[in-house]
PDB file of C-alpha atoms in Angstrom:
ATOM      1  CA  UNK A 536       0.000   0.000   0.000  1.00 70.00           C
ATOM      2  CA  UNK A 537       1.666   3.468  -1.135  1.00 86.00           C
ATOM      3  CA  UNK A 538       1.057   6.471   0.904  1.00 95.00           C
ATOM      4  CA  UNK A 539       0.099   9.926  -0.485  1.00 96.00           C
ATOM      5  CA  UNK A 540       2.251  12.738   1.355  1.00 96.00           C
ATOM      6  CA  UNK A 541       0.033  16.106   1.986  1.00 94.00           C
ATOM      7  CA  UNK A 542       0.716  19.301   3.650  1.00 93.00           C
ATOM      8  CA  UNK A 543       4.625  19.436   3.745  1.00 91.00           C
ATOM      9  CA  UNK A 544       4.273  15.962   4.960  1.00 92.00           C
ATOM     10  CA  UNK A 545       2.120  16.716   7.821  1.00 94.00           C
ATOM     11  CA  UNK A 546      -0.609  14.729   6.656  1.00 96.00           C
ATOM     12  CA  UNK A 547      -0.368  11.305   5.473  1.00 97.00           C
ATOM     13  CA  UNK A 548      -2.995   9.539   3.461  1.00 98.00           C
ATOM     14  CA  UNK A 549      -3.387   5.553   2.060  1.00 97.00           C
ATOM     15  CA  UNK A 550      -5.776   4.425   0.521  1.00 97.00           C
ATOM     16  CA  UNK A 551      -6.945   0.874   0.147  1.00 94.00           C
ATOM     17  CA  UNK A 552      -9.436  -2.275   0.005  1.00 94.00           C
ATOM     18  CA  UNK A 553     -10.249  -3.621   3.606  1.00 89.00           C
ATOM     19  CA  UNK A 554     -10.182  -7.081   2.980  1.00 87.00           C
ATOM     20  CA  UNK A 555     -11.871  -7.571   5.744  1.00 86.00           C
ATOM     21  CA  UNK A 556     -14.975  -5.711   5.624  1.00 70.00           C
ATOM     22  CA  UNK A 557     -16.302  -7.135   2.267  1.00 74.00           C
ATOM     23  CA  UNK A 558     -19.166  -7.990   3.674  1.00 83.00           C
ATOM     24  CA  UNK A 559     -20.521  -4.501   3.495  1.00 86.00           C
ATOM     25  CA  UNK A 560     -20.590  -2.386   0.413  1.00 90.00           C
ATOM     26  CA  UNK A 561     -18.129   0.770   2.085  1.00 92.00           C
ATOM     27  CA  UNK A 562     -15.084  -1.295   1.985  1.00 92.00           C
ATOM     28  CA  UNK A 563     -12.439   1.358   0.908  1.00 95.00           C
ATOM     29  CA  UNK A 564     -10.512   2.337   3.440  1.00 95.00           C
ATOM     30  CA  UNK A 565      -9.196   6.293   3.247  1.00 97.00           C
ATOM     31  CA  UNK A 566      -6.943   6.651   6.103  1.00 97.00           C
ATOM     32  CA  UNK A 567      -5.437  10.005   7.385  1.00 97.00           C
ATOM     33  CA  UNK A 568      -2.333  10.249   9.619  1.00 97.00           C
ATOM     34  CA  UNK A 569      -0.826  13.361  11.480  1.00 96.00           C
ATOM     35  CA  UNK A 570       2.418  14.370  12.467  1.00 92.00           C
ATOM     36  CA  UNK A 571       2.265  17.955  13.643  1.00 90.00           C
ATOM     37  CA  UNK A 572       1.708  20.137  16.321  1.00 90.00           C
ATOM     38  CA  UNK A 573      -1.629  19.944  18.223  1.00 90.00           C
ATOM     39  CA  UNK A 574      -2.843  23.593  17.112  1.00 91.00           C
ATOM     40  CA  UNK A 575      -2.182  22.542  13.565  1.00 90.00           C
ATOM     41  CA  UNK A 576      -4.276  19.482  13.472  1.00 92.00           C
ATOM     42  CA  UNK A 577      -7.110  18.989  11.097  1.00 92.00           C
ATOM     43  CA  UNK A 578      -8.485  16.046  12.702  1.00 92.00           C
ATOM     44  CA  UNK A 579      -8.794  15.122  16.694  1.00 91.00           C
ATOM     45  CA  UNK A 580      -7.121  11.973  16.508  1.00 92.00           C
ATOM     46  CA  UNK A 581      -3.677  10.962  15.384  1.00 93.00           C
ATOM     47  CA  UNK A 582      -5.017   8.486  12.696  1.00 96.00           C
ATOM     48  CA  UNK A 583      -8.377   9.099  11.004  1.00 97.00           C
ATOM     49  CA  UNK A 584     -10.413   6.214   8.787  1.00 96.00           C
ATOM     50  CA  UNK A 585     -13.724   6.283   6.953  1.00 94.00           C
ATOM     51  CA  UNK A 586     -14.927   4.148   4.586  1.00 96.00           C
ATOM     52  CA  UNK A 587     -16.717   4.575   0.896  1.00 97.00           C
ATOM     53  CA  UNK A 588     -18.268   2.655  -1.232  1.00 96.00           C
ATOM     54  CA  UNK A 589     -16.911   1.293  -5.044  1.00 95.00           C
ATOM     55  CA  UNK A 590     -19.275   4.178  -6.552  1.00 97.00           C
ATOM     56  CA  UNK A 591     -18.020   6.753  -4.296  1.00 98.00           C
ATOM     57  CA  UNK A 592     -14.464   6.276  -4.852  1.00 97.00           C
ATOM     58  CA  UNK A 593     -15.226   6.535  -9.082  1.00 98.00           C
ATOM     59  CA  UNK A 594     -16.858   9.644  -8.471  1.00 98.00           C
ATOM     60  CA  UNK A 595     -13.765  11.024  -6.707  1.00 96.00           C
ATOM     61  CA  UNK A 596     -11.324   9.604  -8.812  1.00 96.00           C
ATOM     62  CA  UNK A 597     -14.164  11.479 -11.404  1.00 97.00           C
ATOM     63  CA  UNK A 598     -13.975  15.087  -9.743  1.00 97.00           C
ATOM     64  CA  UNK A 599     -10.248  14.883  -9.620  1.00 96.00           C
ATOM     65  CA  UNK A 600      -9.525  13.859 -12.839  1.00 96.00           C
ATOM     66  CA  UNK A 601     -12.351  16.528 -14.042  1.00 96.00           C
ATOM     67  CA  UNK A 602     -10.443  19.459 -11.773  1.00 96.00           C
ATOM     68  CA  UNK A 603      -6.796  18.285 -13.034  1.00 96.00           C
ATOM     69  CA  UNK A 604      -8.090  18.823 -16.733  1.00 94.00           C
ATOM     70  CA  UNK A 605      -9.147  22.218 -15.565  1.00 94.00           C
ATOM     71  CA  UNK A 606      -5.848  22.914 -14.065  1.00 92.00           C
ATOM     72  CA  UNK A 607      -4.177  21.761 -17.110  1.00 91.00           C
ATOM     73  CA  UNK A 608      -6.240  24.025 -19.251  1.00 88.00           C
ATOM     74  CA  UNK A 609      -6.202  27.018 -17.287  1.00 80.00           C
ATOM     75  CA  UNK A 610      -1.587  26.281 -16.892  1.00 69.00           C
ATOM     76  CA  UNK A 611      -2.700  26.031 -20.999  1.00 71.00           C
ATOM     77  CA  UNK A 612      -4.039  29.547 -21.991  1.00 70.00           C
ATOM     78  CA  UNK A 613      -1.695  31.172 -19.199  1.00 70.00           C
ATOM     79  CA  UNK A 614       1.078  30.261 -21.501  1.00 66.00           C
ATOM     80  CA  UNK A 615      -0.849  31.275 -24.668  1.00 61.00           C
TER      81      UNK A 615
END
């Protein structure tokens, strides 16, 4: 399982299929660590799960696919 580094690397986040939990339908795992300072923290707790479902994760691979295309047009007509 890779790990996606956020926020300077303050915020660590993997993503993957809980194997265990494939009885029910939200069996992606998204989990979110921190390592920072307590007045910096987004979340209350050190480590932070939740769960989607199969159609939940498409639509937010959708939306970020949909806002990199507008990045990449936008970094497009900048340089026109």
């Amino acid at each position: 399982m890779s790990t996606i580094t956020l926020l300077d690397g303050s915020l660590k986040l993997s993503i993957f299929y809980e194997v265990s939990d494939r009885d029910f339908d939200d069996d992606i795992c998204l989990c979110f660590e921190e390592d920072c300072p307590e007045d910096e923290k987004l979340f209350k707790a050190d480590e932070v799960s939740f769960y989607i479902t199969p159609e939940q994760a498409a639509l937010m691979v959708l939306e970020l696919n949909r806002a990199i295309q507008n990045y990449r047009g936008d970094t497009k007509a900048a340089g026109d």
